[in-house]
PDB file of C-alpha atoms in Angstrom:
ATOM      1  CA  MET A 682      77.762  79.130 111.849  1.00  0.00           C
ATOM      2  CA  THR A 683      76.316  82.397 113.764  1.00  0.00           C
ATOM      3  CA  GLU A 684      78.460  85.423 113.962  1.00  0.00           C
ATOM      4  CA  ASP A 685      78.928  84.767 117.775  1.00  0.00           C
ATOM      5  CA  GLU A 686      79.947  81.309 117.366  1.00  0.00           C
ATOM      6  CA  ILE A 687      82.012  82.553 114.583  1.00  0.00           C
ATOM      7  CA  LEU A 688      83.837  85.653 116.773  1.00  0.00           C
ATOM      8  CA  SER A 689      84.034  82.991 119.444  1.00  0.00           C
ATOM      9  CA  GLU A 690      86.345  80.961 117.564  1.00  0.00           C
ATOM     10  CA  PHE A 691      88.248  83.719 116.732  1.00  0.00           C
ATOM     11  CA  ARG A 692      88.375  85.002 120.037  1.00  0.00           C
ATOM     12  CA  ASN A 693      89.714  81.216 121.224  1.00  0.00           C
ATOM     13  CA  ALA A 694      92.170  81.059 118.557  1.00  0.00           C
ATOM     14  CA  GLU A 695      93.086  84.781 120.278  1.00  0.00           C
ATOM     15  CA  ALA A 696      93.044  85.853 116.675  1.00  0.00           C
ATOM     16  CA  LEU A 697      90.925  89.388 117.458  1.00  0.00           C
ATOM     17  CA  LEU A 698      93.806  91.863 117.765  1.00  0.00           C
ATOM     18  CA  GLU A 699      93.203  95.676 119.351  1.00  0.00           C
ATOM     19  CA  GLY A 700      95.689  98.209 118.951  1.00  0.00           C
ATOM     20  CA  HIS A 701      97.005 100.092 115.929  1.00  0.00           C
ATOM     21  CA  PHE A 702      97.222  97.971 112.922  1.00  0.00           C
ATOM     22  CA  LEU A 703      98.146  99.436 109.217  1.00  0.00           C
ATOM     23  CA  LEU A 704      96.362  96.993 107.266  1.00  0.00           C
ATOM     24  CA  SER A 705      97.523  95.537 103.355  1.00  0.00           C
ATOM     25  CA  SER A 706      95.145  97.986 102.005  1.00  0.00           C
ATOM     26  CA  GLY A 707      97.477 101.205 103.419  1.00  0.00           C
ATOM     27  CA  ARG A 708      94.393 101.791 105.660  1.00  0.00           C
ATOM     28  CA  HIS A 709      94.803 101.986 109.933  1.00  0.00           C
ATOM     29  CA  SER A 710      92.755 100.311 111.795  1.00  0.00           C
ATOM     30  CA  ALA A 711      92.107  99.820 115.599  1.00  0.00           C
ATOM     31  CA  HIS A 712      91.137  95.962 115.199  1.00  0.00           C
ATOM     32  CA  TYR A 713      92.964  93.152 113.114  1.00  0.00           C
ATOM     33  CA  LEU A 714      91.986  89.740 112.678  1.00  0.00           C
ATOM     34  CA  GLN A 715      94.666  87.518 112.254  1.00  0.00           C
ATOM     35  CA  CYS A 716      93.353  84.708 110.472  1.00  0.00           C
ATOM     36  CA  ALA A 717      96.544  82.953 110.221  1.00  0.00           C
ATOM     37  CA  ARG A 718      95.817  81.752 114.101  1.00  0.00           C
ATOM     38  CA  LEU A 719      92.481  80.823 113.256  1.00  0.00           C
ATOM     39  CA  LEU A 720      93.291  78.839 110.854  1.00  0.00           C
ATOM     40  CA  MET A 721      96.390  77.081 112.345  1.00  0.00           C
ATOM     41  CA  ASN A 722      94.118  74.108 113.732  1.00  0.00           C
ATOM     42  CA  PRO A 723      92.833  72.017 111.195  1.00  0.00           C
ATOM     43  CA  ASP A 724      90.105  70.862 113.118  1.00  0.00           C
ATOM     44  CA  ARG A 725      89.157  74.769 113.465  1.00  0.00           C
ATOM     45  CA  ALA A 726      89.967  75.498 109.824  1.00  0.00           C
ATOM     46  CA  ALA A 727      87.764  72.601 107.986  1.00  0.00           C
ATOM     47  CA  ARG A 728      84.962  73.848 110.586  1.00  0.00           C
ATOM     48  CA  ILE A 729      85.753  77.252 108.907  1.00  0.00           C
ATOM     49  CA  ALA A 730      85.945  76.005 105.304  1.00  0.00           C
ATOM     50  CA  LEU A 731      82.565  73.980 105.994  1.00  0.00           C
ATOM     51  CA  ALA A 732      80.832  77.040 107.193  1.00  0.00           C
ATOM     52  CA  ILE A 733      81.873  79.052 104.097  1.00  0.00           C
ATOM     53  CA  THR A 734      80.857  76.068 101.810  1.00  0.00           C
ATOM     54  CA  GLN A 735      77.573  75.987 103.487  1.00  0.00           C
ATOM     55  CA  LYS A 736      76.826  80.032 102.846  1.00  0.00           C
ATOM     56  CA  MET A 737      77.198  79.313  98.453  1.00  0.00           C
ATOM     57  CA  PRO A 738      74.291  77.947  96.833  1.00  0.00           C
ATOM     58  CA  ARG A 739      74.357  74.262  96.030  1.00  0.00           C
ATOM     59  CA  GLU A 740      74.738  75.416  92.338  1.00  0.00           C
ATOM     60  CA  VAL A 741      77.299  77.393  92.147  1.00  0.00           C
ATOM     61  CA  ARG A 742      79.434  74.831  94.607  1.00  0.00           C
ATOM     62  CA  SER A 743      78.594  71.729  92.165  1.00  0.00           C
ATOM     63  CA  GLU A 744      80.209  74.168  89.060  1.00  0.00           C
ATOM     64  CA  ILE A 745      83.781  74.741  91.013  1.00  0.00           C
ATOM     65  CA  GLN A 746      86.601  72.720  89.245  1.00  0.00           C
ATOM     66  CA  ALA A 747      89.174  74.259  91.459  1.00  0.00           C
ATOM     67  CA  VAL A 748      89.882  76.378  94.227  1.00  0.00           C
ATOM     68  CA  ILE A 749      92.790  79.524  93.646  1.00  0.00           C
ATOM     69  CA  SER A 750      93.658  81.804  96.720  1.00  0.00           C
ATOM     70  CA  PRO A 751      95.953  84.383  96.844  1.00  0.00           C
ATOM     71  CA  ALA A 752      99.442  84.047  99.051  1.00  0.00           C
ATOM     72  CA  MET A 753     100.194  84.280 101.896  1.00  0.00           C
ATOM     73  CA  GLY A 754      96.879  84.603 103.652  1.00  0.00           C
ATOM     74  CA  GLY A 755      94.464  82.747 101.525  1.00  0.00           C
ATOM     75  CA  ILE A 756      96.600  79.448 101.339  1.00  0.00           C
ATOM     76  CA  ILE A 757      95.113  77.826 104.591  1.00  0.00           C
ATOM     77  CA  ILE A 758      91.827  78.270 103.583  1.00  0.00           C
ATOM     78  CA  GLY A 759      91.951  77.833 100.084  1.00  0.00           C
ATOM     79  CA  HIS A 760      93.265  74.862 100.839  1.00  0.00           C
ATOM     80  CA  GLU A 761      90.601  73.571 103.424  1.00  0.00           C
ATOM     81  CA  MET A 762      87.976  74.650 100.823  1.00  0.00           C
ATOM     82  CA  GLY A 763      89.252  72.501  98.207  1.00  0.00           C
ATOM     83  CA  ARG A 764      89.283  69.680 100.941  1.00  0.00           C
ATOM     84  CA  ALA A 765      85.359  70.891 101.321  1.00  0.00           C
ATOM     85  CA  LEU A 766      84.615  70.965  97.667  1.00  0.00           C
ATOM     86  CA  GLY A 767      86.540  67.993  96.644  1.00  0.00           C
ATOM     87  CA  VAL A 768      88.492  70.118  94.576  1.00  0.00           C
ATOM     88  CA  ASP A 769      92.377  71.146  93.679  1.00  0.00           C
ATOM     89  CA  ALA A 770      93.371  73.908  95.449  1.00  0.00           C
ATOM     90  CA  MET A 771      96.385  76.357  94.472  1.00  0.00           C
ATOM     91  CA  PHE A 772      97.451  79.365  95.224  1.00  0.00           C
ATOM     92  CA  VAL A 773      99.203  82.620  93.085  1.00  0.00           C
ATOM     93  CA  GLU A 774     101.905  84.883  94.508  1.00  0.00           C
ATOM     94  CA  ARG A 775     103.709  88.187  93.754  1.00  0.00           C
ATOM     95  CA  PRO A 776     107.418  87.418  94.124  1.00  0.00           C
ATOM     96  CA  ASP A 777     107.741  90.859  91.235  1.00  0.00           C
ATOM     97  CA  GLY A 778     104.636  92.125  92.811  1.00  0.00           C
ATOM     98  CA  VAL A 779     102.009  90.867  89.807  1.00  0.00           C
ATOM     99  CA  PHE A 780      99.500  88.062  91.125  1.00  0.00           C
ATOM    100  CA  GLY A 781     100.396  84.776  88.669  1.00  0.00           C
ATOM    101  CA  LEU A 782     100.458  80.681  89.258  1.00  0.00           C
ATOM    102  CA  ARG A 783     103.842  79.533  89.702  1.00  0.00           C
ATOM    103  CA  ARG A 784     105.129  76.166  90.968  1.00  0.00           C
ATOM    104  CA  GLY A 785     103.681  74.183  88.341  1.00  0.00           C
ATOM    105  CA  PHE A 786     100.298  75.268  88.694  1.00  0.00           C
ATOM    106  CA  SER A 787      98.420  75.428  86.228  1.00  0.00           C
ATOM    107  CA  ILE A 788      94.489  75.710  84.717  1.00  0.00           C
ATOM    108  CA  ALA A 789      92.478  74.427  82.266  1.00  0.00           C
ATOM    109  CA  PRO A 790      91.038  76.788  79.911  1.00  0.00           C
ATOM    110  CA  GLY A 791      87.752  77.539  80.968  1.00  0.00           C
ATOM    111  CA  ALA A 792      87.747  75.720  84.124  1.00  0.00           C
ATOM    112  CA  LYS A 793      85.439  77.307  86.643  1.00  0.00           C
ATOM    113  CA  ILE A 794      86.898  78.399  89.703  1.00  0.00           C
ATOM    114  CA  LEU A 795      86.607  80.154  93.002  1.00  0.00           C
ATOM    115  CA  MET A 796      89.132  82.309  94.359  1.00  0.00           C
ATOM    116  CA  MET A 797      89.196  82.333  98.003  1.00  0.00           C
ATOM    117  CA  GLU A 798      90.547  84.954 100.530  1.00  0.00           C
ATOM    118  CA  ASP A 799      90.775  85.300 104.060  1.00  0.00           C
ATOM    119  CA  VAL A 800      89.841  88.751 104.356  1.00  0.00           C
ATOM    120  CA  VAL A 801      88.834  91.321 102.241  1.00  0.00           C
ATOM    121  CA  THR A 802      88.911  94.618 103.448  1.00  0.00           C
ATOM    122  CA  THR A 803      89.027  96.896  99.828  1.00  0.00           C
ATOM    123  CA  GLY A 804      88.808  94.026  97.359  1.00  0.00           C
ATOM    124  CA  LEU A 805      92.199  95.363  96.097  1.00  0.00           C
ATOM    125  CA  SER A 806      94.267  91.989  96.155  1.00  0.00           C
ATOM    126  CA  SER A 807      91.063  90.039  95.287  1.00  0.00           C
ATOM    127  CA  ARG A 808      90.462  91.561  92.161  1.00  0.00           C
ATOM    128  CA  GLU A 809      93.996  91.078  91.048  1.00  0.00           C
ATOM    129  CA  ALA A 810      93.820  87.768  92.213  1.00  0.00           C
ATOM    130  CA  ILE A 811      90.923  87.385  89.979  1.00  0.00           C
ATOM    131  CA  LYS A 812      92.587  88.947  86.658  1.00  0.00           C
ATOM    132  CA  ALA A 813      95.730  86.711  87.252  1.00  0.00           C
ATOM    133  CA  ILE A 814      93.455  83.732  87.063  1.00  0.00           C
ATOM    134  CA  GLU A 815      91.525  84.701  83.994  1.00  0.00           C
ATOM    135  CA  GLU A 816      94.782  85.307  82.375  1.00  0.00           C
ATOM    136  CA  ALA A 817      95.501  81.750  83.258  1.00  0.00           C
ATOM    137  CA  GLY A 818      92.736  81.174  81.127  1.00  0.00           C
ATOM    138  CA  GLY A 819      90.375  80.073  84.082  1.00  0.00           C
ATOM    139  CA  GLU A 820      86.655  81.173  84.952  1.00  0.00           C
ATOM    140  CA  VAL A 821      85.924  83.063  88.425  1.00  0.00           C
ATOM    141  CA  ILE A 822      82.401  81.936  89.130  1.00  0.00           C
ATOM    142  CA  ALA A 823      82.966  83.266  92.544  1.00  0.00           C
ATOM    143  CA  ALA A 824      84.947  84.612  95.303  1.00  0.00           C
ATOM    144  CA  GLY A 825      84.844  83.454  99.501  1.00  0.00           C
ATOM    145  CA  ALA A 826      86.481  85.115 102.273  1.00  0.00           C
ATOM    146  CA  VAL A 827      86.404  83.819 106.129  1.00  0.00           C
ATOM    147  CA  VAL A 828      85.744  87.626 106.925  1.00  0.00           C
ATOM    148  CA  ASP A 829      84.762  90.666 104.599  1.00  0.00           C
ATOM    149  CA  ARG A 830      85.612  93.774 106.648  1.00  0.00           C
ATOM    150  CA  SER A 831      84.293  96.077 103.745  1.00  0.00           C
ATOM    151  CA  ALA A 832      80.682  95.524 105.287  1.00  0.00           C
ATOM    152  CA  GLY A 833      79.263  94.442 101.763  1.00  0.00           C
ATOM    153  CA  THR A 834      80.973  97.074 100.131  1.00  0.00           C
ATOM    154  CA  ALA A 835      83.929  95.837  98.467  1.00  0.00           C
ATOM    155  CA  ASP A 836      83.006  94.612  94.617  1.00  0.00           C
ATOM    156  CA  LEU A 837      84.722  91.839  92.983  1.00  0.00           C
ATOM    157  CA  GLY A 838      83.194  91.337  90.029  1.00  0.00           C
ATOM    158  CA  VAL A 839      81.728  88.234  90.797  1.00  0.00           C
ATOM    159  CA  PRO A 840      79.447  86.644  93.719  1.00  0.00           C
ATOM    160  CA  PHE A 841      80.937  86.957  97.077  1.00  0.00           C
ATOM    161  CA  TYR A 842      80.416  84.814  99.575  1.00  0.00           C
ATOM    162  CA  PRO A 843      82.026  85.628 103.268  1.00  0.00           C
ATOM    163  CA  LEU A 844      81.558  83.547 106.200  1.00  0.00           C
ATOM    164  CA  ILE A 845      81.115  86.804 108.040  1.00  0.00           C
ATOM    165  CA  GLN A 846      80.978  90.694 107.135  1.00  0.00           C
ATOM    166  CA  LEU A 847      82.336  93.336 110.075  1.00  0.00           C
ATOM    167  CA  ASN A 848      82.615  96.414 110.004  1.00  0.00           C
ATOM    168  CA  PHE A 849      85.558  97.900 112.358  1.00  0.00           C
ATOM    169  CA  PRO A 850      85.962 101.308 110.945  1.00  0.00           C
ATOM    170  CA  THR A 851      89.224 102.125 108.822  1.00  0.00           C
ATOM    171  CA  TYR A 852      91.269 105.180 108.187  1.00  0.00           C
ATOM    172  CA  ALA A 853      93.622 106.294 105.607  1.00  0.00           C
ATOM    173  CA  ALA A 854      96.877 107.910 106.952  1.00  0.00           C
ATOM    174  CA  ASP A 855      95.408 111.452 107.048  1.00  0.00           C
ATOM    175  CA  GLU A 856      91.972 110.612 108.908  1.00  0.00           C
ATOM    176  CA  VAL A 857      93.557 108.540 111.816  1.00  0.00           C
ATOM    177  CA  PRO A 858      92.014 109.807 114.700  1.00  0.00           C
ATOM    178  CA  SER A 859      94.272 111.180 117.360  1.00  0.00           C
ATOM    179  CA  ASP A 860      93.639 108.432 119.746  1.00  0.00           C
ATOM    180  CA  LEU A 861      94.703 105.708 117.599  1.00  0.00           C
ATOM    181  CA  ALA A 862      97.493 107.991 116.256  1.00  0.00           C
ATOM    182  CA  SER A 863      99.379 108.063 119.649  1.00  0.00           C
ATOM    183  CA  ILE A 864      99.697 104.441 119.757  1.00  0.00           C
ATOM    184  CA  PRO A 865     102.521 103.065 117.100  1.00  0.00           C
ATOM    185  CA  ALA A 866     101.005 101.523 114.347  1.00  0.00           C
ATOM    186  CA  VAL A 867     101.798  97.469 114.028  1.00  0.00           C
ATOM    187  CA  LYS A 868     101.884  95.799 110.510  1.00  0.00           C
ATOM    188  CA  PRO A 869     100.529  92.341 110.365  1.00  0.00           C
ATOM    189  CA  GLY A 870      99.721  91.235 107.153  1.00  0.00           C
ATOM    190  CA  SER A 871     101.646  89.437 104.437  1.00  0.00           C
ATOM    191  CA  ARG A 872     101.920  92.173 102.182  1.00  0.00           C
ATOM    192  CA  MET A 873     103.690  95.789 101.710  1.00  0.00           C
ATOM    193  CA  ALA A 874     101.233  98.259 102.767  1.00  0.00           C
ATOM    194  CA  ALA A 875      99.915 100.440  99.664  1.00  0.00           C
TER     195      ALA A 875
END
């Protein structure tokens, strides 16, 4: 998929939002990518997952034994990546503020894992999910995402394969431009802002 085709998928799903958004990273933005809307259509979600797998080198794809995603945002794309790669898909969640496997999920010691996200902005959630996977015995050999909002600056500590990199500006609370600050902030994500 080309960048224009990917953005067209977001627009067709009404998933590229404009306004004033408080991201789960705690940063502010005039743009928000609602991947849940993008991925709510199973055919579109399958196309997106297939396009992400095609960004990964064949040798990486062939080593992956399971896909694990952080809840909530990564669950759908993680499941579709599992389908595209022919491996199980699980998720980590943080009912007490720290990611961990629950619901009977387990990882064989040394299993090679793809950690899959919907959107990466700072990489904090991804790094926390990777830590939880490693503490559960897995070896994270790669990470993927539908969107890398960091424009390539997020360091996840493993090879990272996003479908698209976007550089919508984000701002710390004390850096929000006055025109954006004049619009009430909306928090559309699945986690309390930092």
